[in-house]
Coordinates of C-alpha atoms and ligand atoms in Angstrom, one line a residue:
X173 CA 25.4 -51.5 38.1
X174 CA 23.6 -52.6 35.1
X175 CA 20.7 -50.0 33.8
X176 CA 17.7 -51.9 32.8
X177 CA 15.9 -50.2 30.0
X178 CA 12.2 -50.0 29.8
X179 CA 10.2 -49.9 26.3
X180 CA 10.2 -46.5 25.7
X181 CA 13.4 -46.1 26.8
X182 CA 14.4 -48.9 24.4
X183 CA 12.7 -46.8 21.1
X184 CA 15.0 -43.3 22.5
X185 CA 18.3 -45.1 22.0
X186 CA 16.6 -46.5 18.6
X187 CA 16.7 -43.1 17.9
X188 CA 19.8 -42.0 18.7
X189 CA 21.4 -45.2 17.2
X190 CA 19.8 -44.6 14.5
X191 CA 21.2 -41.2 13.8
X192 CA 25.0 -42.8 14.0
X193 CA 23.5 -45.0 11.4
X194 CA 22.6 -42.5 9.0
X195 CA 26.1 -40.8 9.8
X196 CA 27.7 -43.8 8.5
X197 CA 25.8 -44.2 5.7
X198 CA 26.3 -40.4 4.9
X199 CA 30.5 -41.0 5.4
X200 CA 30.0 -44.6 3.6
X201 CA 29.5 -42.1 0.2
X202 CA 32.1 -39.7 0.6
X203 CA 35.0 -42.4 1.8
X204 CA 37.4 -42.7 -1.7
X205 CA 41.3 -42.2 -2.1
X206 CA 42.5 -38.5 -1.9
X207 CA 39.6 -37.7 1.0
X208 CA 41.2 -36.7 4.3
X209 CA 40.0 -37.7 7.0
X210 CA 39.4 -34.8 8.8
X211 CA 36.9 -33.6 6.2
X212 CA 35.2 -36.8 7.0
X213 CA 34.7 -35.7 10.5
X214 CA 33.2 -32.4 10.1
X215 CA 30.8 -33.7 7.7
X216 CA 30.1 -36.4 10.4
X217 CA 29.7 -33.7 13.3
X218 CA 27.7 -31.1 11.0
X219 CA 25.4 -34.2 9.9
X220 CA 24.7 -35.1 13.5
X221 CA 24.1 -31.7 14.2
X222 CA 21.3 -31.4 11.5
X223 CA 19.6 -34.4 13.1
X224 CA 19.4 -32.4 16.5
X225 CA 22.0 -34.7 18.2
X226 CA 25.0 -33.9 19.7
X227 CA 28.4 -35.6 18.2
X228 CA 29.0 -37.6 21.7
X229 CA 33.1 -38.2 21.1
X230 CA 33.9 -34.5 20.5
X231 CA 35.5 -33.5 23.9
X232 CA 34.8 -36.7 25.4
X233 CA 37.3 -38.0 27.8
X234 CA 38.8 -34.7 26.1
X235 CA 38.6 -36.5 22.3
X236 CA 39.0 -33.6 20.1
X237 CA 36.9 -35.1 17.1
X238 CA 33.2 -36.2 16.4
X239 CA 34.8 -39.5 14.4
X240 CA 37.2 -42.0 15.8
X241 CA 39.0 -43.3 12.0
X242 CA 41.5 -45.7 12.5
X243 CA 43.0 -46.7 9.2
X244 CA 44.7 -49.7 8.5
X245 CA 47.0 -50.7 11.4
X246 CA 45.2 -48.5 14.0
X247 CA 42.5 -50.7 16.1
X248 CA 40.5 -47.8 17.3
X249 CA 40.4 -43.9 18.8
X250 CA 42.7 -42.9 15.5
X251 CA 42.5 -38.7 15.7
X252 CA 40.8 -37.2 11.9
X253 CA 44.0 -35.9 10.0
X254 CA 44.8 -34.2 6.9
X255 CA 46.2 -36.8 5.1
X256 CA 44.6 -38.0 2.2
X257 CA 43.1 -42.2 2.4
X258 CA 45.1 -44.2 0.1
X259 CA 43.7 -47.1 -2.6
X260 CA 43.8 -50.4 -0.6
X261 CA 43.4 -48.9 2.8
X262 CA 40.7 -50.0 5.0
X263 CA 39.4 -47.3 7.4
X264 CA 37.8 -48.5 10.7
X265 CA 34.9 -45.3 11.2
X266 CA 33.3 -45.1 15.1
X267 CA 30.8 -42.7 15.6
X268 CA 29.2 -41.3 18.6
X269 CA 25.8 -39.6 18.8
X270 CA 23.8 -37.6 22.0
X271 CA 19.8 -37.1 21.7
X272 CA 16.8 -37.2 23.9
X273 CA 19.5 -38.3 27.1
X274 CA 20.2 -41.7 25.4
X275 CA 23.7 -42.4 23.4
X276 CA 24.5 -44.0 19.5
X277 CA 27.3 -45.9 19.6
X278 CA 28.2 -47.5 16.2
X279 CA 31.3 -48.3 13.9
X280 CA 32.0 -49.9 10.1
X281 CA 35.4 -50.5 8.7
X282 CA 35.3 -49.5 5.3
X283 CA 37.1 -50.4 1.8
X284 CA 38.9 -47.6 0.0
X285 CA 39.5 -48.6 -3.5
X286 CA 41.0 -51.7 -4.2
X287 CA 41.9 -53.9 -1.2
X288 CA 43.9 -56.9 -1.3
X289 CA 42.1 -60.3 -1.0
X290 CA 43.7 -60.9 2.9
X291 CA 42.6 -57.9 4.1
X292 CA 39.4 -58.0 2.6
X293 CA 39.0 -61.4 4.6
X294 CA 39.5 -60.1 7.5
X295 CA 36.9 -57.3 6.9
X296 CA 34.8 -59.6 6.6
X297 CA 35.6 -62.3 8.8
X298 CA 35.3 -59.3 11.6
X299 CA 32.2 -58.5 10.7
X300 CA 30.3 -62.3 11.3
X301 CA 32.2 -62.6 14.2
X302 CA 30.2 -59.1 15.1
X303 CA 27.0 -61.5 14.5
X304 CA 28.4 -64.5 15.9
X305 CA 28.4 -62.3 19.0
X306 CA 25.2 -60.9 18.6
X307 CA 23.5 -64.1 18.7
X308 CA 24.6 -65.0 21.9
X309 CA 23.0 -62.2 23.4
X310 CA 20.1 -63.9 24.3
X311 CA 18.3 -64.5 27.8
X312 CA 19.7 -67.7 29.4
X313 CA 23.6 -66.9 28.2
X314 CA 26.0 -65.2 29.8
X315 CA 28.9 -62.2 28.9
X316 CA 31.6 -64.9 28.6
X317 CA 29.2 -66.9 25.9
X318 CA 28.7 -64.3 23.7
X319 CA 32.9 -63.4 24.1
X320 CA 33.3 -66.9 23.0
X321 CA 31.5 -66.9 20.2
X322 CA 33.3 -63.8 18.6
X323 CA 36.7 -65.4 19.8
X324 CA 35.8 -69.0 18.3
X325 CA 35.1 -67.3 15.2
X326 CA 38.4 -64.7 14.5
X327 CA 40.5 -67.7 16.3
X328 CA 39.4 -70.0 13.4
X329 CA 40.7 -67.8 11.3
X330 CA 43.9 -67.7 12.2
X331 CA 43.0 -63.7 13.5
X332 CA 44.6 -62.0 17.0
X333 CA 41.5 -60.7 19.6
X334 CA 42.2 -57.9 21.2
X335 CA 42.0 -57.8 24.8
X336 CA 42.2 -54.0 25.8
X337 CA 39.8 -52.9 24.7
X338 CA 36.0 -54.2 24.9
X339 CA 32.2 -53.2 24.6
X340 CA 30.0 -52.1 26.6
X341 CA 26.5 -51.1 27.9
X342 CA 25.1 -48.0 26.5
X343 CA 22.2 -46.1 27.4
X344 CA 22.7 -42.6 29.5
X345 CA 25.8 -42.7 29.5
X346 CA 28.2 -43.5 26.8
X347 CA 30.2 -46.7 28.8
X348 CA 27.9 -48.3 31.2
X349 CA 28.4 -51.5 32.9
X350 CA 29.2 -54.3 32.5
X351 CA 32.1 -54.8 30.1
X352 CA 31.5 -56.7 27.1
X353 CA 34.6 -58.9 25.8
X354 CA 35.4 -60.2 23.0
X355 CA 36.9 -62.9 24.2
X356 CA 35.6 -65.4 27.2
X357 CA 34.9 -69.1 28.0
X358 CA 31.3 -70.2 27.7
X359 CA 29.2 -70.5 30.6
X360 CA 31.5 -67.5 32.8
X361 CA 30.1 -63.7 33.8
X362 CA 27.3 -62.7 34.6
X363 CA 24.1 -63.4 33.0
X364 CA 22.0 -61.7 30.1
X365 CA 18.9 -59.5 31.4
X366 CA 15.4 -58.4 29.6
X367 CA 15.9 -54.7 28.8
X368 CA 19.8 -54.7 28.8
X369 CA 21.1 -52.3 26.1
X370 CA 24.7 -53.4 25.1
X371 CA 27.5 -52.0 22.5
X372 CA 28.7 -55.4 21.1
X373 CA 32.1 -54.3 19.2
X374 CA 34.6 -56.5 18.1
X375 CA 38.5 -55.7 17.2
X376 CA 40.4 -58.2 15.3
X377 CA 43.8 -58.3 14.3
X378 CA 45.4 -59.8 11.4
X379 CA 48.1 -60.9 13.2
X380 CA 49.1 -60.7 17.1
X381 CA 46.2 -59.3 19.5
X382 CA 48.5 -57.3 21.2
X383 CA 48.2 -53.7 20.7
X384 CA 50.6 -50.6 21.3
X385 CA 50.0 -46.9 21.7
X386 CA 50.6 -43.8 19.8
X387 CA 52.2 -40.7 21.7
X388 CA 48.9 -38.6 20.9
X389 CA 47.5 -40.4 23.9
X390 CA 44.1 -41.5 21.8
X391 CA 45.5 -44.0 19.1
X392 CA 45.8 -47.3 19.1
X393 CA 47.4 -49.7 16.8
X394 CA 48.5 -53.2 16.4
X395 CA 52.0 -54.5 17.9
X396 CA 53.4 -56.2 15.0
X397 CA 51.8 -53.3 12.1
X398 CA 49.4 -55.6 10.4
X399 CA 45.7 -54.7 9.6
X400 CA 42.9 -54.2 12.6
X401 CA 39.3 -54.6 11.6
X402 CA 36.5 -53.1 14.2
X403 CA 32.8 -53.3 13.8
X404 CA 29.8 -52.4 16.2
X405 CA 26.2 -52.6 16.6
X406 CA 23.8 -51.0 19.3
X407 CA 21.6 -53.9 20.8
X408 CA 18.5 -54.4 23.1
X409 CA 17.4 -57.7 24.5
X410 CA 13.8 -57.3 24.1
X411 CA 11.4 -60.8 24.3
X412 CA 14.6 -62.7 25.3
X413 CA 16.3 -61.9 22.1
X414 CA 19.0 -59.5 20.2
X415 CA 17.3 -57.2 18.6
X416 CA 19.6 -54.4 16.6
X417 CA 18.8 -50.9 17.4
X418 CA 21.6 -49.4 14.8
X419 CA 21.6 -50.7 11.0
X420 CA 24.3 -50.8 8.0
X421 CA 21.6 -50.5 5.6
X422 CA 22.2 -47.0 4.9
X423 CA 26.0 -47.7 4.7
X424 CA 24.9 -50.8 1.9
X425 CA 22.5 -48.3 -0.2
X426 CA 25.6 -45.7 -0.3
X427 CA 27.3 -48.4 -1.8
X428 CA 25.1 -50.0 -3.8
X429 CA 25.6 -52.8 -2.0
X430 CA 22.2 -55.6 -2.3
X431 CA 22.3 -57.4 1.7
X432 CA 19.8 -59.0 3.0
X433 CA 22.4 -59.9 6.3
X434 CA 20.2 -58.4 9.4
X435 CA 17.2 -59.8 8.0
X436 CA 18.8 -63.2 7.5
X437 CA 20.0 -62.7 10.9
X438 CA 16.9 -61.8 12.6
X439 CA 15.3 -65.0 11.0
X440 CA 17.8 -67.1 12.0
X441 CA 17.4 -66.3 16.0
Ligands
MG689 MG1 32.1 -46.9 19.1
MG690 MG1 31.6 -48.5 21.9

């Protein structure tokens, strides 16, 4: 059943999104070639900590970390290790936060070093498609428009969707219905609602969307071993539009990084 959020309800998960923002922005300064990225993670869970939140992946589902880094050919749930990031990897980060009863759901994939130009457009390319989707969130649409939109978008770039794993609704609990595809046909699924809080999270693969697993049970990666980009955003449909409960702008100031992309977006509902 889909959990209608009320106004106040709404600013909570603000809140908690808007810890997993800071986290990012926080891990955003520290990401460089020789970091591991298991010293990532406990500066992520002590960060989270200190902002009176609980870090909502560590032990759930049994997760043994408070960051989810997938580098490179991993798509998502990639365990913190001790081995060092490389120049020219790119480093999908998902973090999870817990305050006040709501959830933070959030995720950036990040440069380290030097990344070749390909990759880099795939970053990227991942990232509108996040907006792409966003913008179909609106009150008159349906789940399968705003899939569409994200699919259209990676499709057109010659880019692989994956199917296995989607977003999500988010409020009291970390996966609440419905599912949110990346992928649909226009017009299909059931329809947006005034005070629906969703996890809009797309995966995109360089290559083929199919996906394998690793034998730790958590990781996943891409079939063929080509690059996997993942970004997310907390969103509330408030006033019959999207409007973006977590933020990269903490993420942009740690890198110094002048964007004026949410505002632009926000004007260009
Ligand atoms: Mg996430
Ligand atoms: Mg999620």
């Amino acid at each position: 059943m889909i959990q209608i959020k009320n106004r106040e309800e709404i600013e909570l998960m603000r809140e908690s999104a808007l810890i997993v923002s800071k986290t990012l922005g926080m891990i955003a300064a520290e990401i460089k070639p020789g970091v591991t990225t298991l010293h990532l993670d406990k500066l992520a869970e002590e960060f989270i900590r200190d902002h009176d939140a609980y870090p909502a992946f560590l032990g759930m589902y049994g997760f043994p970390n408070s960051l989810c880094m997938s580098p490179n050919a991993q798509v998502v749930h990639g365990i913190p290790n001790d081995k060092p990031l490389e120049n020219g990897d790119i480093i999908s980060v998902d973090c999870g936060s817990y305050k006040n009863g709501f959830y933070g759901d959030h995720a950036y994939t990040f440069e380290v070093g030097e990344v070749s130009p390909e990759v880099k457009k795939l970053v990227q390319v991942t990232k509108e498609s996040l907006y792409k989707g966003i913008a179909a969130f609106k009150l008159g649409n349906r789940i399968g428009d705003l899939g569409y939109a994200i699919q259209e978008h990676a499709e057109n770039n010659g880019y692989g969707v994956v199917r296995e794993l989607v977003g999500h609704g988010l409020g009291k609990k970390m996966h609440e219905d419905p599912e949110i595809p990346n992928y649909g046909r226009r017009g299909r699924g059931k329809k947006f609602k005034e005070g629906m809080v969703i996890a809009i999270e797309p995966m995109i693969n360089m290559g083929t969307y199919q996906t394998n697993h690793l034998s730790d049970g958590w990781t996943i990666l891409t079939k063929d071993g080509l690059p996997s980009a993942h970004f997310e955003h907390d969103v509330a449909l408030v006033n019959g539009k999207p409007e973006l409960l977590s933020t990269y702008k903490y993420i942009y100031e740690a890198l110094g990084i002048t964007s004026d992309e949410e505002d632009a977006f926000r004007q260009n509902l």
